[in-house]
Short mmCIF file of C-alpha atoms in Angstrom, two decimals:
data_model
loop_
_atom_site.label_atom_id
_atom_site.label_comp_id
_atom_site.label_asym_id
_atom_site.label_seq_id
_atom_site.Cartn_x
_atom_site.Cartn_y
_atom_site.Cartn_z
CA UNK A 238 140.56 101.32 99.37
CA UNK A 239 140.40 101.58 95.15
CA UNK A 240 142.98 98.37 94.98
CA UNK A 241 140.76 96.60 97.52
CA UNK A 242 137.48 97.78 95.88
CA UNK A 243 138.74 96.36 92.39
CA UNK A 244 139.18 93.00 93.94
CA UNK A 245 136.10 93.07 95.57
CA UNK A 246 134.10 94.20 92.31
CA UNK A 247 136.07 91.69 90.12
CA UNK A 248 135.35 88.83 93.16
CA UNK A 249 131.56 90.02 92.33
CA UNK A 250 131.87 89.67 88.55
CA UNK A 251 132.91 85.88 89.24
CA UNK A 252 130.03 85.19 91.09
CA UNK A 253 127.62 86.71 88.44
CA UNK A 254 129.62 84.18 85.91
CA UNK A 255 129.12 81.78 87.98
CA UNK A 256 124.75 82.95 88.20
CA UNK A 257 125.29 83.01 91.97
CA UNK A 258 122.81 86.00 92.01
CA UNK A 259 121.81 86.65 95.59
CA UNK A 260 125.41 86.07 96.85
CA UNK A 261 126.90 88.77 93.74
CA UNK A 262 124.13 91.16 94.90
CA UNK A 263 124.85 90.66 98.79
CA UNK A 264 128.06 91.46 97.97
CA UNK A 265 128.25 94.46 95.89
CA UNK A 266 125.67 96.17 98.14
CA UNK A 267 128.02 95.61 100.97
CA UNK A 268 130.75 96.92 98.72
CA UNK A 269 128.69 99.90 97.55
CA UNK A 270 127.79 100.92 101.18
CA UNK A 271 132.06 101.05 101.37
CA UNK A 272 132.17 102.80 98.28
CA UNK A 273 130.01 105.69 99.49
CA UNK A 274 131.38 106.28 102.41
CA UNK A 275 135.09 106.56 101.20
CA UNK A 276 133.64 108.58 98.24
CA UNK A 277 135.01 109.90 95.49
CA UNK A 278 135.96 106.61 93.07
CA UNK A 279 132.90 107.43 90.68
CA UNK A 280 134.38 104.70 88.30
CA UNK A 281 134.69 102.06 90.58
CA UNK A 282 131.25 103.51 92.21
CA UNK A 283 129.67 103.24 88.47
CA UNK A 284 130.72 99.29 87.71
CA UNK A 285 129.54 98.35 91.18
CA UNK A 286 125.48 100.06 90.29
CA UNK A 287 126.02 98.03 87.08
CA UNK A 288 126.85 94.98 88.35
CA UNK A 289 124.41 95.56 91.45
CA UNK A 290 121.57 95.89 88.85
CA UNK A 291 122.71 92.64 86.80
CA UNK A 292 122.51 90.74 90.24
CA UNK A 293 119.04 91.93 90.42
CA UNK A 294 118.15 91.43 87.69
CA UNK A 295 118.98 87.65 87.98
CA UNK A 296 116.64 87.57 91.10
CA UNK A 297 113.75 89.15 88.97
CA UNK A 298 114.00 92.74 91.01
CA UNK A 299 113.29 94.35 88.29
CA UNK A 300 112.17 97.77 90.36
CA UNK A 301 115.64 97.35 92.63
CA UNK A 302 117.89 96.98 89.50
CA UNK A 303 115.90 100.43 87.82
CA UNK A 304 117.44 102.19 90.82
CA UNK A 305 120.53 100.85 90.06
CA UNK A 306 120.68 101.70 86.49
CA UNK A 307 119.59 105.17 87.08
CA UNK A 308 122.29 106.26 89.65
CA UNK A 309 124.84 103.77 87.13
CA UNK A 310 123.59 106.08 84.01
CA UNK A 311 124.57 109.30 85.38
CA UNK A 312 127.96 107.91 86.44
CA UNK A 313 128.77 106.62 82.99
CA UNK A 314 128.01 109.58 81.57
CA UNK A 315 130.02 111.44 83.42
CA UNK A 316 132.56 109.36 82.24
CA UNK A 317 131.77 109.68 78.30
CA UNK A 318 131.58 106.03 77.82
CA UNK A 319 128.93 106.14 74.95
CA UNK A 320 128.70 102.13 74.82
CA UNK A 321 128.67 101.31 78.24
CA UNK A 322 125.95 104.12 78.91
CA UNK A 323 123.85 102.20 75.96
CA UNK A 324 124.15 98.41 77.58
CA UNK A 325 122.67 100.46 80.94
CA UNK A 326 119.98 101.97 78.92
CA UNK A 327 119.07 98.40 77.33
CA UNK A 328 119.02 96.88 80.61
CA UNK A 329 117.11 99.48 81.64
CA UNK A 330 114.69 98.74 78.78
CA UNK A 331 114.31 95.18 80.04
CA UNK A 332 112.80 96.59 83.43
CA UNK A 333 110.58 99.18 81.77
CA UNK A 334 109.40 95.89 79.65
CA UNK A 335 108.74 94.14 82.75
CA UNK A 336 106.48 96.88 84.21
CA UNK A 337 104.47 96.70 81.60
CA UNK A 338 105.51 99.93 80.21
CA UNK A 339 105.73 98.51 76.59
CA UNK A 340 105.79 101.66 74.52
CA UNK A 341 108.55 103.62 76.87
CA UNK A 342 110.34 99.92 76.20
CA UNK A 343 110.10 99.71 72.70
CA UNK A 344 111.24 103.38 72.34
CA UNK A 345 114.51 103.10 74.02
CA UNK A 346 115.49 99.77 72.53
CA UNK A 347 114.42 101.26 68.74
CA UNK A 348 116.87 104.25 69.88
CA UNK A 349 119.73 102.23 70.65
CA UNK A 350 119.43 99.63 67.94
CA UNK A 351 119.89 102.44 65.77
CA UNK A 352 122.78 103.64 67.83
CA UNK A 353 124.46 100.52 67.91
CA UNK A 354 124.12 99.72 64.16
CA UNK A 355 125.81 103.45 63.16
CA UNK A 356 128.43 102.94 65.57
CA UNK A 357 129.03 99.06 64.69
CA UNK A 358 128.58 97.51 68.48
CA UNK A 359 126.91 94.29 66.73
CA UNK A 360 127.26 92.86 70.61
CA UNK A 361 124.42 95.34 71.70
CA UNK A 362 122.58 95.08 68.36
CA UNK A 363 122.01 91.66 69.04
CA UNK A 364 120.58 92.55 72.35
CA UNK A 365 118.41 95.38 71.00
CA UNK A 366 117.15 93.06 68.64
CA UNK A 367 116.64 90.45 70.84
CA UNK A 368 114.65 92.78 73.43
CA UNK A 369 112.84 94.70 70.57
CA UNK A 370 111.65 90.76 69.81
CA UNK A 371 110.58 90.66 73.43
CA UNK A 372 108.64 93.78 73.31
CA UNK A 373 106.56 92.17 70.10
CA UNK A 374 105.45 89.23 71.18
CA UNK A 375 103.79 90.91 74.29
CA UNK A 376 102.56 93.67 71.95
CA UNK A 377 101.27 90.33 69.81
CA UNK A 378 102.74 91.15 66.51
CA UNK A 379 104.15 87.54 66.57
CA UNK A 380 105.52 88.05 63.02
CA UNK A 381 107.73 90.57 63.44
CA UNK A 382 109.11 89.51 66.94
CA UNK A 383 109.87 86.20 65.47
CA UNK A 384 112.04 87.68 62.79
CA UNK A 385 113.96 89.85 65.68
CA UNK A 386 114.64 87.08 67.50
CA UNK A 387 115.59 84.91 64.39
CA UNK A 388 118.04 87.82 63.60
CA UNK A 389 119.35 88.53 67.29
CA UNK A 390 120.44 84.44 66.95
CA UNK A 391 122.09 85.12 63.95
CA UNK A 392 124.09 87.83 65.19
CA UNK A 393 124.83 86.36 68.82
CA UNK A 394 126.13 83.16 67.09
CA UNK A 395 128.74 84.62 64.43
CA UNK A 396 129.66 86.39 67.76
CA UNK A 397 129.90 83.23 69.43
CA UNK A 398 127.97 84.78 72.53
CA UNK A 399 126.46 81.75 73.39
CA UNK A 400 124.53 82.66 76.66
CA UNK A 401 122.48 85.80 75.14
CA UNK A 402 121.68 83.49 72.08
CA UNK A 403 120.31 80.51 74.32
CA UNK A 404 118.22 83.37 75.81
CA UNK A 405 117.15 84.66 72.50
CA UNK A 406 115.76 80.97 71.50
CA UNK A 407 114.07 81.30 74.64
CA UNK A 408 112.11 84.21 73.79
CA UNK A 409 111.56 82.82 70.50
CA UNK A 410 110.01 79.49 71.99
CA UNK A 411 107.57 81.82 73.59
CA UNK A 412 106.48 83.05 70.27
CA UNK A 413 106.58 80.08 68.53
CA UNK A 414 103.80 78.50 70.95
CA UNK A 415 102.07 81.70 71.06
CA UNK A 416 101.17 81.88 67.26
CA UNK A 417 100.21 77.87 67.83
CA UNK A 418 104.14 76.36 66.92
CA UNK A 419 104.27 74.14 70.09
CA UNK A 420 106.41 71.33 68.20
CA UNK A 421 108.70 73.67 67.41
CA UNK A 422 108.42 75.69 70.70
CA UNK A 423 108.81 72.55 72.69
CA UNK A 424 111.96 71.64 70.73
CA UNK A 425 113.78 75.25 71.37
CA UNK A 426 113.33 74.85 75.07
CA UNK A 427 114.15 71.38 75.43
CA UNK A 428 117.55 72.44 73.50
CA UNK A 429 117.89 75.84 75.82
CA UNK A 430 116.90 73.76 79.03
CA UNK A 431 119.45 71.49 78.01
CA UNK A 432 122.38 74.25 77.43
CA UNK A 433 121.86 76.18 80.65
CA UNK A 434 121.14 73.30 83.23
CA UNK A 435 125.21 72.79 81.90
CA UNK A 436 125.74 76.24 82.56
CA UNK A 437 124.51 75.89 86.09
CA UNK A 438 122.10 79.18 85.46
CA UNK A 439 119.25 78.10 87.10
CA UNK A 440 117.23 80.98 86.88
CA UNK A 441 116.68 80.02 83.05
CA UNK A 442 116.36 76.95 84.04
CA UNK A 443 113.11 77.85 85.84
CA UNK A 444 111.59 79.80 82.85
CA UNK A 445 112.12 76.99 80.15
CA UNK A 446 110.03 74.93 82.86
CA UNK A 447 107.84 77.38 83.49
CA UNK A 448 107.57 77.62 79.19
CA UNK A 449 107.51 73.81 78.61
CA UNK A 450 104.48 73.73 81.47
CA UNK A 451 103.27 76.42 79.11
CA UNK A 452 102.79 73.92 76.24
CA UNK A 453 101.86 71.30 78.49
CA UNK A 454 98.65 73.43 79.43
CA UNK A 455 98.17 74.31 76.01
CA UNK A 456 98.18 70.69 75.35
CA UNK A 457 95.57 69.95 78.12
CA UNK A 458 98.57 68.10 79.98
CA UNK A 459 97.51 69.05 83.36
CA UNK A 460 99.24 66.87 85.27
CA UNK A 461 102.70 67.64 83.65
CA UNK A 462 101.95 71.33 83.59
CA UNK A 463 101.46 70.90 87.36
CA UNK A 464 104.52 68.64 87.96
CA UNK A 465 106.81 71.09 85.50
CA UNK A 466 105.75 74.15 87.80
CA UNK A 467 106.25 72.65 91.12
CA UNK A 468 109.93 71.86 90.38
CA UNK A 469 109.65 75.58 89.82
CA UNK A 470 108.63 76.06 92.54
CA UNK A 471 111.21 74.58 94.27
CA UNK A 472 114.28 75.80 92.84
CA UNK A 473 113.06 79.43 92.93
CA UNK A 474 112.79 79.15 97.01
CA UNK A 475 116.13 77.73 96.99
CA UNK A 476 117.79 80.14 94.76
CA UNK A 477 115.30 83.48 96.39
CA UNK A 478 114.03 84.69 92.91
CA UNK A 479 110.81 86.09 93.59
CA UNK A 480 109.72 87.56 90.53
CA UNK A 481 109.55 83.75 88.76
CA UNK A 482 108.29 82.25 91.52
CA UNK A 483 105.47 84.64 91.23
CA UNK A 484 105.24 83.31 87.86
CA UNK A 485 104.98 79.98 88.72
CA UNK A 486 102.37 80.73 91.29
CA UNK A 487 99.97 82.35 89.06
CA UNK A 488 100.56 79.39 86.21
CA UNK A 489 99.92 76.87 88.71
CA UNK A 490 96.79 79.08 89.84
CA UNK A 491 95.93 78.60 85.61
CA UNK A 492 96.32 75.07 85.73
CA UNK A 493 93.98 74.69 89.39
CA UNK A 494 91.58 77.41 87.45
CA UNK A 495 90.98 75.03 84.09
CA UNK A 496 90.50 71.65 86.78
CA UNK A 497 87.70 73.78 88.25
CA UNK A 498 89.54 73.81 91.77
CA UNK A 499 88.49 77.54 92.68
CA UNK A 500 89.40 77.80 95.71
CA UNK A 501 93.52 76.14 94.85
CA UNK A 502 93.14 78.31 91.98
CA UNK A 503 92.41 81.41 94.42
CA UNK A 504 95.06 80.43 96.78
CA UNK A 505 98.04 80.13 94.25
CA UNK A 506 96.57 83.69 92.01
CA UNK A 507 96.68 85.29 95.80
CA UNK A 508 100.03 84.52 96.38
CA UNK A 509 101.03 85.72 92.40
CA UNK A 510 99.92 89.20 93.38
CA UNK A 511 101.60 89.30 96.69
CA UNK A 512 104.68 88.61 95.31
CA UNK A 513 104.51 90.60 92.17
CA UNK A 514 103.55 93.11 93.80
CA UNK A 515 106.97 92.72 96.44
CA UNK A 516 109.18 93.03 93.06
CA UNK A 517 107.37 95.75 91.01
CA UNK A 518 106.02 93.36 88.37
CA UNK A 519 103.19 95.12 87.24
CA UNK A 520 102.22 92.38 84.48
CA UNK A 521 102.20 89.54 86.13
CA UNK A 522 99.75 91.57 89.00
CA UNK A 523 97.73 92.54 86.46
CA UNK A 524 97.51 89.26 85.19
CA UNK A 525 96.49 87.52 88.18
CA UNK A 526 94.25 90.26 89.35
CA UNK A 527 92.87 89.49 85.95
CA UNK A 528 92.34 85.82 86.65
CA UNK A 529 91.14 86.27 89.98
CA UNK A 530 88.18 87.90 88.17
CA UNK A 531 87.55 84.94 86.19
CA UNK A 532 87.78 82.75 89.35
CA UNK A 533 85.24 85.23 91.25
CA UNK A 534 82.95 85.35 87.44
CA UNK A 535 82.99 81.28 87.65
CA UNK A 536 82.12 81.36 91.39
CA UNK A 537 78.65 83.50 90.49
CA UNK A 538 79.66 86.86 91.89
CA UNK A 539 80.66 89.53 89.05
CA UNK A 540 80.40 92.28 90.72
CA UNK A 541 83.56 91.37 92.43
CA UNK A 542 84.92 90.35 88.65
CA UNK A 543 84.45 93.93 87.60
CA UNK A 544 86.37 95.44 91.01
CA UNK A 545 89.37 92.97 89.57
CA UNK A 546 89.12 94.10 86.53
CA UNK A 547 89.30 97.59 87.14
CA UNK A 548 92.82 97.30 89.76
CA UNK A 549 94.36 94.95 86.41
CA UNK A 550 93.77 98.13 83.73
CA UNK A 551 95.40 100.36 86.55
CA UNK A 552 98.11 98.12 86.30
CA UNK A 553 98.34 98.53 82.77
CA UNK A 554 97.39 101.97 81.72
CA UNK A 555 99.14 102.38 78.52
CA UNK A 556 100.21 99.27 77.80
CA UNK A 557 99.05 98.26 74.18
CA UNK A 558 99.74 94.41 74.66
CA UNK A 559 98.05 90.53 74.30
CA UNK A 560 96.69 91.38 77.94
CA UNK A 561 94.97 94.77 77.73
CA UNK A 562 93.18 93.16 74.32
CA UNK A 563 92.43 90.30 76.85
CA UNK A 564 91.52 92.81 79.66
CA UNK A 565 88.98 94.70 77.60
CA UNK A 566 87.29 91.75 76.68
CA UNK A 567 87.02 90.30 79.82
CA UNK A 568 85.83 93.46 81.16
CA UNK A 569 82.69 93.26 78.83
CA UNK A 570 82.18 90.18 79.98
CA UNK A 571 81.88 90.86 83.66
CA UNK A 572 80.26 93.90 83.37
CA UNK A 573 77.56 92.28 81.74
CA UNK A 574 77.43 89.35 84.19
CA UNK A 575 77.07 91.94 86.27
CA UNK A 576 74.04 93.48 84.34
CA UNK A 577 75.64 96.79 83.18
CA UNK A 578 74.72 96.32 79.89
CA UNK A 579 75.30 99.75 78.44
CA UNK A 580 79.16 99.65 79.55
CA UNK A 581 79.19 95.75 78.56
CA UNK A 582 78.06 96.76 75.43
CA UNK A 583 80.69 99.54 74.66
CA UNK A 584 83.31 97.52 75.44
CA UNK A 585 81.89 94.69 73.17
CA UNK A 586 81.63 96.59 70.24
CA UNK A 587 85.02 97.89 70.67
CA UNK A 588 87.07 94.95 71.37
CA UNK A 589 90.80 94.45 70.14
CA UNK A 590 91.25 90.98 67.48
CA UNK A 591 92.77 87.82 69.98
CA UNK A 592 95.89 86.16 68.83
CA UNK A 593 96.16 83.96 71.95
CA UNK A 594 93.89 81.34 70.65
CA UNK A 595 93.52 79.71 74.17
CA UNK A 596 92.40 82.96 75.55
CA UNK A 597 89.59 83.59 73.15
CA UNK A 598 88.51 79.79 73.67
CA UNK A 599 88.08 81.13 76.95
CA UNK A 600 85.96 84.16 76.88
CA UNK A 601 84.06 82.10 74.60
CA UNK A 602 83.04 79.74 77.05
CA UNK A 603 82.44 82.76 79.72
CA UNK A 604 80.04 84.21 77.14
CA UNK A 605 78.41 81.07 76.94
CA UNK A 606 78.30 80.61 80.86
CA UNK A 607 76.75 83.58 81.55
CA UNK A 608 74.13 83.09 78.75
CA UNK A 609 73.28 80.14 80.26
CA UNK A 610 70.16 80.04 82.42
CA UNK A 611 71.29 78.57 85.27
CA UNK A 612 73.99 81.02 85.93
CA UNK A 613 71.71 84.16 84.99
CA UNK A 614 69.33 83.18 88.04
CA UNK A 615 71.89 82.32 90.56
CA UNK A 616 73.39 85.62 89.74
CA UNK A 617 70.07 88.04 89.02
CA UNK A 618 71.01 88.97 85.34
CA UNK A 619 68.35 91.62 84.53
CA UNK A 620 66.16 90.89 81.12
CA UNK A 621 68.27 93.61 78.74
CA UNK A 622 71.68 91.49 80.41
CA UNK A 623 70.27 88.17 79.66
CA UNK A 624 68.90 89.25 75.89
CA UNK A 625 72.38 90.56 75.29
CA UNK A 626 74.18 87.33 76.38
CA UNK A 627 72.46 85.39 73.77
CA UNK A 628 73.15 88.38 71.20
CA UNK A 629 77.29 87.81 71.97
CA UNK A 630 76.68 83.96 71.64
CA UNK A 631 75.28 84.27 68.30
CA UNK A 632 78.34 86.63 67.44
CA UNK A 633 80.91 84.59 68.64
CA UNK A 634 79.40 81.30 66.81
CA UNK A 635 78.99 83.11 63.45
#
């Protein structure tokens, strides 16, 4: 059994090199079932849960490869393999980052880029840095996640680890257009598309397209936001990554949102959440629960904005990030829509700075919406509501 297990487990391994995800994770579940009921080959046992969870992982499970990680943990540890046990814990990092569980993320990473550094494992020091750059630009400190990603490069290239680097100028694209860079965001992708559609990894193929529609939509590119996302679209049905193609949903639900086609808009957010939910990805639900407020705020019924609004923070309890700043803010806004002016009013005078520009261009035009006479009679905004609305104009345009 161990001499056919190795070749079984190193026939998996190939398939991860070769990004065949779903077909690696098939297999080593099959493989693990085997394991488990011959029993007793911990080792082999442990490398299967690892490369089980890096399969996931390239599907966007994010909650399936946790559970893989955690049973793969105690097995390494049992086996007194200090380095291996950190790559699990990094990895495992990356799925606490993608339930929105920033701090918990930002923790473990710190802990083992300090780990790494005494014990010289540059390898995972690159990686720490390069998810410790992740963690800040979703935190918005822009600044310092661009010089963790700029240093993760660094590192991965004098290691000549080419595939982690291309991801780390991924990640660094995302910054770049989030602190208003989109020349030189759209350049990193268009050189990181480029590398992996070589490679034949086609799940970061999808998210540089989902990160060039990105600028396309910051650009007020609609149609090539749309046509970016649809190809998407497609690849992530062929290839069975749901967690992207929840992704892709809820951006082309952005782009429908901004063309004023609610109900599209409504369809595609729906189908965001579904999914999202399906894989454990607790920001991007929160996120479209989020915009499915906005949709239900355009469409003249608030009261239904503030029930979204309310499921999104549950979704992110504890997560100090660009969305709960964007969260509370919106929150103010529906409420007062919604003529609960002393909890409107709370909120307002407690609200986080912006650094996603295009966000606050946003709210800004929600305040003015709902200030707006027309929209304060089809909705019944009481007199103290209405007086306020004109109060957070003035604000906002001095």
């Amino acid at each position: 059994m161990s001499s056919s297990a190795a070749e079984r487990l190193e026939s998996v391994r190939q398939e991860l090199t070769r990004f065949r995800y779903a077909q690696a994770l098939q297999a080593v579940e099959v493989l693990l079932a085997d394991l488990e009921q011959a029993g007793g080959d911990e080792q082999l046992t442990g490398k299967a849960y690892e490369l089980a969870s890096e399969a996931a992982m390239g599907l966007g499970e994010f909650g399936q490869a946790q559970e893989y990680l955690t049973v793969a943990l105690a097995l390494v540890d049992d086996q007194q393999e200090p380095q291996r046990g950190a790559a699990c814990q990094l990895s495992l990092a990356e799925c606490y980052l993608r339930h929105g569980e920033l701090r918990r993320s930002r923790h473990l990473v710190e802990t083992i880029l300090d780990q790494a550094r005494d014990a010289g494992w540059q390898a995972l020091e690159a990686r720490a840095l390069l998810q410790l750059g992740n963690v800040g630009w979703l935190e918005g400190d822009l600044p310092g996640a661009i010089k963790d990603l700029q240093q993760a490069i660094i590192l991965f290239d004098d290691l000549e680890l080419a595939l982690p680097a291309f991801r780390a100028r991924s990640s660094l694209g995302i910054a770049y257009n989030m602190c208003g860079r989109t020349d030189e965001a759209q350049e990193m992708f268009l050189l990181v598309l480029g590398f992996f559609q070589e490679k034949g990894d086609f799940t970061q193929v999808i998210r540089c397209l989902n990160n060039l529609a990105g600028i396309a939509f910051s650009r007020r590119d609609w149609d090539r936001a749309r046509e970016y996302l649809l190809d998407c679209v497609k690849l992530e049905t062929e290839i069975r990554n749901r967690s992207d193609l929840a992704l892709s949903w809820f951006n082309l639900g952005l782009v429908e949102l901004r063309l004023k086609d609610f109900t599209l808009a409504r369809k595609y957010l729906n189908r965001a959440f579904q999914l999202s939910q399906e894989v454990d990805d607790r920001v991007t639900e929160a996120s479209a629960l989020m915009q499915l407020g906005i949709v239900s705020l355009l469409e003249g019924n608030p009261g239904e904005a503030v029930n979204y609004a309310g499921l999104a923070r549950g979704r992110l309890e504890a997560s100090p990030s660009t969305r709960t700043a964007l969260l509370h803010w919106l929150t103010a806004v529906f409420q007062l829509a919604n003529s609960q002016v002393e909890q409107a009013e709370e909120l307002w005078r407690q609200r986080p700075p912006l650094v996603d520009q295009d966000a606050l261009e946003g709210l800004v035009d929600m305040v003015k919406l709902i200030a707006s006479a027309g929209y304060q009679n089809s909705v019944d905004m009481t007199a103290p509501a209405r007086r306020k609305a004109g109060q957070w104009v003035n604000q906002l345009e001095h």
